[in-house]
mmCIF file with all atom_site columns, C-alpha atoms in Angstrom:
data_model
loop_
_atom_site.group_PDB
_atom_site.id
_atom_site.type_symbol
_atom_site.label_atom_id
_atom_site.label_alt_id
_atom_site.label_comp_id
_atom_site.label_asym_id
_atom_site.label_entity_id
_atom_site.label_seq_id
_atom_site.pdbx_PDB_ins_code
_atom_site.Cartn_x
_atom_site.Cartn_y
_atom_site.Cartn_z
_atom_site.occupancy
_atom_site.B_iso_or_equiv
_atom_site.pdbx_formal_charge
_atom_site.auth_seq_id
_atom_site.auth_comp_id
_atom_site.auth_asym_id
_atom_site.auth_atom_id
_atom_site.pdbx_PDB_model_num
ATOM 1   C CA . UNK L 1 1   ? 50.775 -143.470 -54.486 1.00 0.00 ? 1   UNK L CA 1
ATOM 2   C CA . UNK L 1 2   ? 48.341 -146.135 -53.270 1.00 0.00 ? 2   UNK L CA 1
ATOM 3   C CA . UNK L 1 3   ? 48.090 -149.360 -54.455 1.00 0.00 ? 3   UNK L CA 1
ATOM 4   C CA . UNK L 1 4   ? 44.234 -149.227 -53.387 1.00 0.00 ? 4   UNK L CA 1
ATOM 5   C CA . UNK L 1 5   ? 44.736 -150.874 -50.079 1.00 0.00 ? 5   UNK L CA 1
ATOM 6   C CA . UNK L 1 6   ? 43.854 -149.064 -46.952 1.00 0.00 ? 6   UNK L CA 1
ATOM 7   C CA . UNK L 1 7   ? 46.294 -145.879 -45.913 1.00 0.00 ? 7   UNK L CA 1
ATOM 8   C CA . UNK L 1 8   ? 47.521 -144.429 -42.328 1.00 0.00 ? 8   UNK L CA 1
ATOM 9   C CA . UNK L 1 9   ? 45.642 -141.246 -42.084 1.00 0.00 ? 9   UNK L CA 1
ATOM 10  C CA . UNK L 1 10  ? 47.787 -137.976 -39.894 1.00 0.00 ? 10  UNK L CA 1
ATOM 11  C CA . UNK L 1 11  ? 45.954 -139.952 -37.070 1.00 0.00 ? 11  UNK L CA 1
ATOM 12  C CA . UNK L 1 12  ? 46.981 -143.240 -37.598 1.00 0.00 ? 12  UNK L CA 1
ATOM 13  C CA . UNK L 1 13  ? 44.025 -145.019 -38.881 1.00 0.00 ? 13  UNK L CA 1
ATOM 14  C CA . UNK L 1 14  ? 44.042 -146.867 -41.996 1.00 0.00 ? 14  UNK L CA 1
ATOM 15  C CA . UNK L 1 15  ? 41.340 -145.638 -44.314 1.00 0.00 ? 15  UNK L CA 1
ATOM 16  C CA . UNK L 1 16  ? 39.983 -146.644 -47.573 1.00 0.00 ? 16  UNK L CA 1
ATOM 17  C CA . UNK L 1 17  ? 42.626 -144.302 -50.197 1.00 0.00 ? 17  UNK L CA 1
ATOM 18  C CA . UNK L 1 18  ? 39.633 -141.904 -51.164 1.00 0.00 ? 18  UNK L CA 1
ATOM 19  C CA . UNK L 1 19  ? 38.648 -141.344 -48.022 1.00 0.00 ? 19  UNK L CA 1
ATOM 20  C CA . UNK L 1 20  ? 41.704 -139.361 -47.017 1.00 0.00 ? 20  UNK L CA 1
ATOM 21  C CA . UNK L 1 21  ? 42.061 -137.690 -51.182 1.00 0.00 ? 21  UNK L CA 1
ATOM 22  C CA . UNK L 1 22  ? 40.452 -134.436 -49.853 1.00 0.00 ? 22  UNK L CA 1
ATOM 23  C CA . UNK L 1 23  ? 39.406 -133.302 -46.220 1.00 0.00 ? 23  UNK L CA 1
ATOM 24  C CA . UNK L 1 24  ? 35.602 -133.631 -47.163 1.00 0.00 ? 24  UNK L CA 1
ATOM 25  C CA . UNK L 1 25  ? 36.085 -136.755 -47.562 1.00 0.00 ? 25  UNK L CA 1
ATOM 26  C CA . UNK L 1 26  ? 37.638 -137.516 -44.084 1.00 0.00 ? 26  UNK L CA 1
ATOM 27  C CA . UNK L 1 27  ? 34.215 -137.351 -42.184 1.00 0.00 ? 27  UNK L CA 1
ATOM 28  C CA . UNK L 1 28  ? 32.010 -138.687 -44.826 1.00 0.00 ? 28  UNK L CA 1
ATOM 29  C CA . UNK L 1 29  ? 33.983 -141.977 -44.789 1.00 0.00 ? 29  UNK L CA 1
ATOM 30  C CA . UNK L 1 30  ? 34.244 -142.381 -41.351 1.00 0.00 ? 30  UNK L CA 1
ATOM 31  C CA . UNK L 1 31  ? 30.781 -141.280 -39.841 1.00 0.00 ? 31  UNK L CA 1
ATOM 32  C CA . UNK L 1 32  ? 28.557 -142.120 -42.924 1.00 0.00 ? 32  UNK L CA 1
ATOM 33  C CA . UNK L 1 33  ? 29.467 -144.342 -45.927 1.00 0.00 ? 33  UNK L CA 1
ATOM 34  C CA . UNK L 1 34  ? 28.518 -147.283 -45.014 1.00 0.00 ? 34  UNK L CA 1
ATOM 35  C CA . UNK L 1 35  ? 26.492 -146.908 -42.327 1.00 0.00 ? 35  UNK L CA 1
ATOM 36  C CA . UNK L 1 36  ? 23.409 -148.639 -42.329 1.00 0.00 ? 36  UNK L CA 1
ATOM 37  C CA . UNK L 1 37  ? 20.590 -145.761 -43.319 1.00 0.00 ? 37  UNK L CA 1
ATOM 38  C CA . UNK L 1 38  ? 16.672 -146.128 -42.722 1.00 0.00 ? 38  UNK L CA 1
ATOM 39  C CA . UNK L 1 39  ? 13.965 -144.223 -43.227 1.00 0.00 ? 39  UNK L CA 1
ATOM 40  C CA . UNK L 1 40  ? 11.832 -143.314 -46.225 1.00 0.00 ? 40  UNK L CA 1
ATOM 41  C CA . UNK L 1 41  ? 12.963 -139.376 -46.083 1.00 0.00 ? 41  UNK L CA 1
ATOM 42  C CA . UNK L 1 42  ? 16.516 -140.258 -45.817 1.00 0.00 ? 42  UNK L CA 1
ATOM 43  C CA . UNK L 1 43  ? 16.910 -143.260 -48.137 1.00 0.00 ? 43  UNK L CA 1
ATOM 44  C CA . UNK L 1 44  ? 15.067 -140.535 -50.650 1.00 0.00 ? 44  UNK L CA 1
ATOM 45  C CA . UNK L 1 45  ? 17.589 -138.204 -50.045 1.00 0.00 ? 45  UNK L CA 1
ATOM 46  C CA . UNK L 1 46  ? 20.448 -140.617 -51.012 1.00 0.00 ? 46  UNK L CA 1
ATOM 47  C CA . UNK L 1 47  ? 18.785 -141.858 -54.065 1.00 0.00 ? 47  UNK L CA 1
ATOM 48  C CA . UNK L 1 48  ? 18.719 -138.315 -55.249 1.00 0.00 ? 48  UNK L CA 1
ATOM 49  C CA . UNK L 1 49  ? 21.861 -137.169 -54.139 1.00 0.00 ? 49  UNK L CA 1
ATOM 50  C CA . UNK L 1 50  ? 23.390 -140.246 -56.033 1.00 0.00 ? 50  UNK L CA 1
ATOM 51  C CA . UNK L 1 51  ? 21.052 -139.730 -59.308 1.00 0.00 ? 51  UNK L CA 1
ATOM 52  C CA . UNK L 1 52  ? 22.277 -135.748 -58.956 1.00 0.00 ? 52  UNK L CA 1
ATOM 53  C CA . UNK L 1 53  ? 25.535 -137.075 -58.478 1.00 0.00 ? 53  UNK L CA 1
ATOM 54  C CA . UNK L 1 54  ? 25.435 -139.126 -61.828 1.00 0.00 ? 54  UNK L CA 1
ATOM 55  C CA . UNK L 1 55  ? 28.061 -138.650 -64.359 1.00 0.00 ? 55  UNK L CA 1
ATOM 56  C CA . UNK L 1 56  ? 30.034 -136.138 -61.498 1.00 0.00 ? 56  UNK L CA 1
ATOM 57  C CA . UNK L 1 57  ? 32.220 -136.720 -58.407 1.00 0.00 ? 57  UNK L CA 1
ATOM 58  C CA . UNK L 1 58  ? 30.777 -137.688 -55.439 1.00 0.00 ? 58  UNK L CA 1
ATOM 59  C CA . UNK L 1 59  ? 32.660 -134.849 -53.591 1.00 0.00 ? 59  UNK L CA 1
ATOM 60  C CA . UNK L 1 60  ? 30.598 -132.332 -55.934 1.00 0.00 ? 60  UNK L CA 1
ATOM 61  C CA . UNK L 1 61  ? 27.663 -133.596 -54.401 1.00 0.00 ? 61  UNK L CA 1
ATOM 62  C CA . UNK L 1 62  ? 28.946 -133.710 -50.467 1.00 0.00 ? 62  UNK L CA 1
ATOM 63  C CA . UNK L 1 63  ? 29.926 -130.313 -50.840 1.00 0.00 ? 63  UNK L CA 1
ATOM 64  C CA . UNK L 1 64  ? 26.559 -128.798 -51.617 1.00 0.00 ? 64  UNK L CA 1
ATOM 65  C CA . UNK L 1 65  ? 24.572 -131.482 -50.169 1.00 0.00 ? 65  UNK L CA 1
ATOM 66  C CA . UNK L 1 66  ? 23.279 -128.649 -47.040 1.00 0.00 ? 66  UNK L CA 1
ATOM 67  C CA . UNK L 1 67  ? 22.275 -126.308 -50.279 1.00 0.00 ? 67  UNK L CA 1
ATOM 68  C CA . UNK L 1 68  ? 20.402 -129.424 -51.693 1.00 0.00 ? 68  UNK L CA 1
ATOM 69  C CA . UNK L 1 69  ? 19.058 -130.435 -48.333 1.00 0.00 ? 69  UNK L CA 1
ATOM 70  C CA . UNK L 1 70  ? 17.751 -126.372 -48.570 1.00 0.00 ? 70  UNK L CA 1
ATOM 71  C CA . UNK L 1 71  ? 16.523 -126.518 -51.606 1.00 0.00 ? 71  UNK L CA 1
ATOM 72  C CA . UNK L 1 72  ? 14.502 -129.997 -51.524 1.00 0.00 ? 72  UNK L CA 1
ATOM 73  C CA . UNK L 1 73  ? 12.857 -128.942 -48.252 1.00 0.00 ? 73  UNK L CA 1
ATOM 74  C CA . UNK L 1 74  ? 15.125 -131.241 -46.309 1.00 0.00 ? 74  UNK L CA 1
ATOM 75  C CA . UNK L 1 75  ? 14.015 -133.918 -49.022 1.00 0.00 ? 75  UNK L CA 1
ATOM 76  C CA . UNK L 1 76  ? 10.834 -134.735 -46.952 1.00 0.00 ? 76  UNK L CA 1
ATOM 77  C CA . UNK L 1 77  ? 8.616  -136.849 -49.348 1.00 0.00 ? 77  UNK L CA 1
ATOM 78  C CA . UNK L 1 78  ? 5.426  -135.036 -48.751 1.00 0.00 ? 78  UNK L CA 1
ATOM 79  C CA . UNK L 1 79  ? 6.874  -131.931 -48.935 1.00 0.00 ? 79  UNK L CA 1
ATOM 80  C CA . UNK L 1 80  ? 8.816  -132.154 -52.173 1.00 0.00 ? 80  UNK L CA 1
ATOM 81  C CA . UNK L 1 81  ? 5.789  -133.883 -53.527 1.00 0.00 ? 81  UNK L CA 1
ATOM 82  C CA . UNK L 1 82  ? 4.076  -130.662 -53.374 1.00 0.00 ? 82  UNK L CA 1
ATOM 83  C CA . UNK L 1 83  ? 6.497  -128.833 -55.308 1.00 0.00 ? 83  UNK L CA 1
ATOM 84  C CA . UNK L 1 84  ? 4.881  -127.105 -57.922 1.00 0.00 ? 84  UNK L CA 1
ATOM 85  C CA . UNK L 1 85  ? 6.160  -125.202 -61.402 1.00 0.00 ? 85  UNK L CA 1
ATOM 86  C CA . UNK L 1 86  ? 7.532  -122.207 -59.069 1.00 0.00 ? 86  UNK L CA 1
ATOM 87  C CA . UNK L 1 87  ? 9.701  -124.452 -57.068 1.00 0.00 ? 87  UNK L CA 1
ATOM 88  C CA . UNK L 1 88  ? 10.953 -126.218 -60.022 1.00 0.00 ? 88  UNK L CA 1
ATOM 89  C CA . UNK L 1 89  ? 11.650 -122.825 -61.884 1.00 0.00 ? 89  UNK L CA 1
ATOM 90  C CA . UNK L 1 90  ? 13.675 -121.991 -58.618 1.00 0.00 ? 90  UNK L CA 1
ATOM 91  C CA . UNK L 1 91  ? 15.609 -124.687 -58.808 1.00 0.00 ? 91  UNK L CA 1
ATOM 92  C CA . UNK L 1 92  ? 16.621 -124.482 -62.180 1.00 0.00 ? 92  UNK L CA 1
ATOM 93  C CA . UNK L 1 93  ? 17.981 -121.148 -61.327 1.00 0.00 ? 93  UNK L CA 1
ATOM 94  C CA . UNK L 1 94  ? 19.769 -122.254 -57.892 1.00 0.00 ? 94  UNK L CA 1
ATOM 95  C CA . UNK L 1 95  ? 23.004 -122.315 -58.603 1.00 0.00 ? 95  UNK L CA 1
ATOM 96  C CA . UNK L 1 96  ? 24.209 -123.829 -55.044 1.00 0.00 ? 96  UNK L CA 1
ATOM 97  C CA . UNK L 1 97  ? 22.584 -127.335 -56.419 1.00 0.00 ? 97  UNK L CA 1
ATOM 98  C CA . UNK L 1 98  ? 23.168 -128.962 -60.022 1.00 0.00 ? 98  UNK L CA 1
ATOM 99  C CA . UNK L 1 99  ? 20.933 -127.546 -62.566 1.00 0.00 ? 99  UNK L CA 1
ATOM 100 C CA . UNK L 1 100 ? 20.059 -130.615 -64.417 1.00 0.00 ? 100 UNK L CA 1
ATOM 101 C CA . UNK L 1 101 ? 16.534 -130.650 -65.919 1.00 0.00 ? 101 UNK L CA 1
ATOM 102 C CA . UNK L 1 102 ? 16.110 -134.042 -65.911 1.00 0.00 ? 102 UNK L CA 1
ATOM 103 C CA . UNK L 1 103 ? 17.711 -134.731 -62.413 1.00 0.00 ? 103 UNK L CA 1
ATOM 104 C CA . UNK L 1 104 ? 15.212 -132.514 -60.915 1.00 0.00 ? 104 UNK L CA 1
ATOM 105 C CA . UNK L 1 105 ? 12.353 -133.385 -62.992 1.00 0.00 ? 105 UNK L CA 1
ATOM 106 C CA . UNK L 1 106 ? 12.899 -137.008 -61.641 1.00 0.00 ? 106 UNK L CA 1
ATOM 107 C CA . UNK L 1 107 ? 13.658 -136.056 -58.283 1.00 0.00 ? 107 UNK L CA 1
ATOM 108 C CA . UNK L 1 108 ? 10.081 -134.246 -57.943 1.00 0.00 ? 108 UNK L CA 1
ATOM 109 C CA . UNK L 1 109 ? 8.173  -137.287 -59.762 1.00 0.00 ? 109 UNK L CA 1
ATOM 110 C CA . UNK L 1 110 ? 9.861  -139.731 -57.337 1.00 0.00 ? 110 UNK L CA 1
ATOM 111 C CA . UNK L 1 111 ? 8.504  -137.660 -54.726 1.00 0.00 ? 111 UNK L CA 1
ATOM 112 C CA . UNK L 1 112 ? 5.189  -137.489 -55.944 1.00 0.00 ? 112 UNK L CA 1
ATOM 113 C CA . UNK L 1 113 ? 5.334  -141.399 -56.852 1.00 0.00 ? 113 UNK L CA 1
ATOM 114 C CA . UNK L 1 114 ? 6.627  -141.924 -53.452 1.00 0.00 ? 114 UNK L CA 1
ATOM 115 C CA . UNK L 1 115 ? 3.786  -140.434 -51.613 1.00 0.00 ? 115 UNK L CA 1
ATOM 116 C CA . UNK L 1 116 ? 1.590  -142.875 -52.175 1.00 0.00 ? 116 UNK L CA 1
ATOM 117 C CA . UNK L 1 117 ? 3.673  -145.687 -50.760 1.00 0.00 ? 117 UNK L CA 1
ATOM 118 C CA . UNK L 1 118 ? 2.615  -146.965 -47.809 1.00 0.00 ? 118 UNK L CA 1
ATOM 119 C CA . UNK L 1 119 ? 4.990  -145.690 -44.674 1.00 0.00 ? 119 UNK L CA 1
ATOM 120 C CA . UNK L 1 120 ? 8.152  -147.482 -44.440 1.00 0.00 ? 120 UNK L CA 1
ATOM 121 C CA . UNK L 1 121 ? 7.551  -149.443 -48.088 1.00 0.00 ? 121 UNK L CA 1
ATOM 122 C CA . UNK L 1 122 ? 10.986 -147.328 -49.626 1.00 0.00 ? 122 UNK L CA 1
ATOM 123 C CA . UNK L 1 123 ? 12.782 -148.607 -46.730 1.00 0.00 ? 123 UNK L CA 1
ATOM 124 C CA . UNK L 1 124 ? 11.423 -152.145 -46.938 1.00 0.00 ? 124 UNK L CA 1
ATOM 125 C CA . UNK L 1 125 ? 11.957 -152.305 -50.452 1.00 0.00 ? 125 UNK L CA 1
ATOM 126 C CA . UNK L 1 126 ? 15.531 -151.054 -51.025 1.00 0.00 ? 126 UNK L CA 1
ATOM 127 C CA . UNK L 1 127 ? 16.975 -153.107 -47.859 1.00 0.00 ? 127 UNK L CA 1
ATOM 128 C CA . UNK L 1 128 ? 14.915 -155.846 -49.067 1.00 0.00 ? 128 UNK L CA 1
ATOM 129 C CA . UNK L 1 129 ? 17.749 -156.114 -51.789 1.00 0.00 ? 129 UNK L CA 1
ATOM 130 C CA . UNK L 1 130 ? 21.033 -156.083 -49.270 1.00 0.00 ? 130 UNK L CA 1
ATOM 131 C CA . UNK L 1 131 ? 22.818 -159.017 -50.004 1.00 0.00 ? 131 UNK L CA 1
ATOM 132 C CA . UNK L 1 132 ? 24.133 -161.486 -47.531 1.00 0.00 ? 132 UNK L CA 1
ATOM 133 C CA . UNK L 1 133 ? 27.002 -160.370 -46.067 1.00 0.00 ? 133 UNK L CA 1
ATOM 134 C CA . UNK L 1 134 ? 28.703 -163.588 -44.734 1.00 0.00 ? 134 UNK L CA 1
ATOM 135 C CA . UNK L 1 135 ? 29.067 -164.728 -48.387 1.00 0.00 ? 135 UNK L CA 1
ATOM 136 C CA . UNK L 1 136 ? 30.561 -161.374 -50.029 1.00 0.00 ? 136 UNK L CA 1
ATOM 137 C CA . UNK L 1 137 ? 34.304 -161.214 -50.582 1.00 0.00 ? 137 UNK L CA 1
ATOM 138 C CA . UNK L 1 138 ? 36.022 -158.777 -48.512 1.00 0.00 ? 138 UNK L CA 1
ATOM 139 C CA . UNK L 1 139 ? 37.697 -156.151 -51.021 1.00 0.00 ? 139 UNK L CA 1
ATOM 140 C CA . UNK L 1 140 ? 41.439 -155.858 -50.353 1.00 0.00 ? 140 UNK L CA 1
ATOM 141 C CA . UNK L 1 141 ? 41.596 -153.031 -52.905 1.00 0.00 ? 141 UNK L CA 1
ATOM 142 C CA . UNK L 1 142 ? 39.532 -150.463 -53.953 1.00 0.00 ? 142 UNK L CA 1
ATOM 143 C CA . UNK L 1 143 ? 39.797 -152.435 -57.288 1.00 0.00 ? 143 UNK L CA 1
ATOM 144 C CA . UNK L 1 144 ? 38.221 -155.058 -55.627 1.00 0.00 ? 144 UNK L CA 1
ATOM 145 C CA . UNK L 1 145 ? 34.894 -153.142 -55.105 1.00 0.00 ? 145 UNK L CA 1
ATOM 146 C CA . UNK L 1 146 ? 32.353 -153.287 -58.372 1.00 0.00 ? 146 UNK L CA 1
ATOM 147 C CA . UNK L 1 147 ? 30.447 -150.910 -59.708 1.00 0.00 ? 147 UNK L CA 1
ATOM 148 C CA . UNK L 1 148 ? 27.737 -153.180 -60.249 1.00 0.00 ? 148 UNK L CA 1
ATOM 149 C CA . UNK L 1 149 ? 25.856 -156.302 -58.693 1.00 0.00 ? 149 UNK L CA 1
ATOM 150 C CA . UNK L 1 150 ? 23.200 -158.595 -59.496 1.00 0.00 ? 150 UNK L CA 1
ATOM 151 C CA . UNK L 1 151 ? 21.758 -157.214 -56.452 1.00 0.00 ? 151 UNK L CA 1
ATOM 152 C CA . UNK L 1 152 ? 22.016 -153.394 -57.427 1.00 0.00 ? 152 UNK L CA 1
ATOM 153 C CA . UNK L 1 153 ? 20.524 -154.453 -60.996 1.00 0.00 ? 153 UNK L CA 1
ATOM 154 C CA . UNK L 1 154 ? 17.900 -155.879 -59.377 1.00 0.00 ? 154 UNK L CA 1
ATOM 155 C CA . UNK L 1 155 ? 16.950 -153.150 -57.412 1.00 0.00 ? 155 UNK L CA 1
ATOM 156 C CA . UNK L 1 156 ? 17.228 -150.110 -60.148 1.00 0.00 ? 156 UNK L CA 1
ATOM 157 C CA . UNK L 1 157 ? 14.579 -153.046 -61.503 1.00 0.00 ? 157 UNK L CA 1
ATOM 158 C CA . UNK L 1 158 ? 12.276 -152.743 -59.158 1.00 0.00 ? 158 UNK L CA 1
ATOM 159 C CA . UNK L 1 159 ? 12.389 -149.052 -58.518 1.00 0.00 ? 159 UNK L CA 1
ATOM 160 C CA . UNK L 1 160 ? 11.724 -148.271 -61.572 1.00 0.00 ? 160 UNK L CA 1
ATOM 161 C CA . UNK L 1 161 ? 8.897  -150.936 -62.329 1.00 0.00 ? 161 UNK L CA 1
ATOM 162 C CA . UNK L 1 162 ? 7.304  -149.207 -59.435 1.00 0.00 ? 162 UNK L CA 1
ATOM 163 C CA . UNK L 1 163 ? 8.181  -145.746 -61.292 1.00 0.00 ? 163 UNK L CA 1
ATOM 164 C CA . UNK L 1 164 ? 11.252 -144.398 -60.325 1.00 0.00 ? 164 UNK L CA 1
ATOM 165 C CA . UNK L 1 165 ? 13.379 -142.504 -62.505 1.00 0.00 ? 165 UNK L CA 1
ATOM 166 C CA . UNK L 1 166 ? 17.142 -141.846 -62.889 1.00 0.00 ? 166 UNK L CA 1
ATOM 167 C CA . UNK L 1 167 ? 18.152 -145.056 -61.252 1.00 0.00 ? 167 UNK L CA 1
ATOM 168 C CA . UNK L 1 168 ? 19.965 -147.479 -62.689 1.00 0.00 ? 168 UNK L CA 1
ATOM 169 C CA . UNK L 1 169 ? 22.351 -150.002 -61.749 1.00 0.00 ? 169 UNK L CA 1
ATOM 170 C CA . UNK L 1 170 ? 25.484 -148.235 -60.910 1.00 0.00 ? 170 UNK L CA 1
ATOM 171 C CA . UNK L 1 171 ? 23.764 -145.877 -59.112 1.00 0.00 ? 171 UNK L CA 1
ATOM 172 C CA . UNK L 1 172 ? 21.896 -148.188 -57.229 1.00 0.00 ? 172 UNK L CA 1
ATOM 173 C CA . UNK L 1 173 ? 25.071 -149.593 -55.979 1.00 0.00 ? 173 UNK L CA 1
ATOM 174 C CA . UNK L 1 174 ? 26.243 -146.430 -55.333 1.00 0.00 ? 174 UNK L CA 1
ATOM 175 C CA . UNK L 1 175 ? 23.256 -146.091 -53.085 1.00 0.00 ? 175 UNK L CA 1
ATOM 176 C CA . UNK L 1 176 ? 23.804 -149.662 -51.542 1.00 0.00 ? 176 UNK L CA 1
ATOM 177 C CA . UNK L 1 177 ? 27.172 -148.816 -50.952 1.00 0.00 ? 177 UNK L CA 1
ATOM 178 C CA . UNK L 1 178 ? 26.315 -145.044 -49.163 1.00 0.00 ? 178 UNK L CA 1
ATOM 179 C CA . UNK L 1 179 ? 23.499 -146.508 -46.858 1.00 0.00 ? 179 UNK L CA 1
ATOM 180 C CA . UNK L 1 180 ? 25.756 -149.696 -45.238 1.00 0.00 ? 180 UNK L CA 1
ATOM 181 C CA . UNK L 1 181 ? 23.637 -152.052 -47.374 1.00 0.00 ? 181 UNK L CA 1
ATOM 182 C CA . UNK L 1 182 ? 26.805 -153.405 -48.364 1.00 0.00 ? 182 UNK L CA 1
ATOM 183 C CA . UNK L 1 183 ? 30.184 -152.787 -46.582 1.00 0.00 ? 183 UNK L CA 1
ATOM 184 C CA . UNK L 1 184 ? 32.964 -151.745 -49.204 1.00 0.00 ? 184 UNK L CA 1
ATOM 185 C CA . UNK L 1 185 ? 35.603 -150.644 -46.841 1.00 0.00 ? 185 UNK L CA 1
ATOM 186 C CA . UNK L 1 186 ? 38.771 -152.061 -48.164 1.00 0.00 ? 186 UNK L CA 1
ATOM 187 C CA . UNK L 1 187 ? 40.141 -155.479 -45.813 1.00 0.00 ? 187 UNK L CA 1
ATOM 188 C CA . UNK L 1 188 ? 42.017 -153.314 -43.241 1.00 0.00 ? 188 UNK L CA 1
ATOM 189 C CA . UNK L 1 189 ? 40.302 -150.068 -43.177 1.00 0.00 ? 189 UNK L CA 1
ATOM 190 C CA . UNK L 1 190 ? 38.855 -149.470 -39.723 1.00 0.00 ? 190 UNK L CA 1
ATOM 191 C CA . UNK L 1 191 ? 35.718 -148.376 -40.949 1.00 0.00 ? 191 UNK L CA 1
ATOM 192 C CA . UNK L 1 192 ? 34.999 -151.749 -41.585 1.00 0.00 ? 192 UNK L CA 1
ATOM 193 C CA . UNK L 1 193 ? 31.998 -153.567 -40.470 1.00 0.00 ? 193 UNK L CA 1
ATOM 194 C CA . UNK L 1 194 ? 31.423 -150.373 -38.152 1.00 0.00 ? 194 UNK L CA 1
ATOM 195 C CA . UNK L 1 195 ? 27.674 -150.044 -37.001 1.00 0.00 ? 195 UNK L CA 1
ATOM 196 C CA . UNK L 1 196 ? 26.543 -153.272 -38.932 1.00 0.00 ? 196 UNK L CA 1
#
């Protein structure tokens, strides 16, 4: 068992523990969590895959994020925006995503909110809140890493003062964390400050 610092993977490279506690995971922490993510379609795709993801594991989410992707028209803003009662009545009845009625209701009004934001403003605004990484503690252990910061509170703040729904401070962290605003990586992961 781990004591939460980073662990030799079959290929020799230490990893952050949950990154090797299913194959899924393998990938996902070593090509994307992390990773610094831009873009208004794609940082909208992460804030709903971590609002879906609310209250579930993460590897829930990875595993039917290409159904999601399928089912929120590759979650392009303009197009979800669009959606209409038929497409939400279809996704309440697609079983390859999670059928929460309020997770999809406030994944469609984001969109719709969100499509009247200037290009670029989503990404502005969320990296706008990425704290300075020369004075943040490197985590040794995966206990090390909060689930919260002043930072991420601040942020599920001002998303939803701009009217955003479903985020709140864990899972803007969560979000922080997924899109290399911060880098969690435990100390000797190699992962670490990859891309950055």
């Amino acid at each position: 068992m781990s004591d939460g610092t980073a662990i030799a993977g079959p290929d020799g490279l230490l990893r952050c523990p949950w990154g090797l506690s299913t194959e899924d995971y393998v990938a996902y922490h070593d090509e994307e969590w992390g990773r610094p993510v831009h873009g208004d379609d794609a940082l909208f795709e992460r804030l709903c895959l971590e609002a879906f993801q609310s209250g579930l594991s993460w590897i829930t989410i990875l595993r039917r994020r290409e159904t999601f992707r399928t089912a929120f028209a590759g979650f392009e803003i303009a197009e979800v925006a669009g959606f209409g009662e038929d497409d939400r009545t279809r996704l309440l009845a697609d079983e390859g995503i999670i059928r929460n009625r309020a997770k999809i209701d406030a994944t469609l009004a984001n969109a719709r909110v969100l499509a009247d934001w200037e290009p670029g403003e989503l990404d502005t605004l969320i990296w706008s809140y990425a704290p300075d990484a020369e004075n943040r503690p490197v985590p040794a252990t995966i206990a090390d890493v909060p689930a919260v910061t002043d930072e991420s509170k601040a942020l599920a703040k001002a998303l939803k003062k701009r009217g955003l729904k479903f985020i709140g401070p864990t899972t803007a962290y969560a979000l922080m964390q997924a899109c290399g605003l911060v880098d969690d990586h435990v100390a000797d992961c190699f992962a670490r400050g990859a891309d950055r």
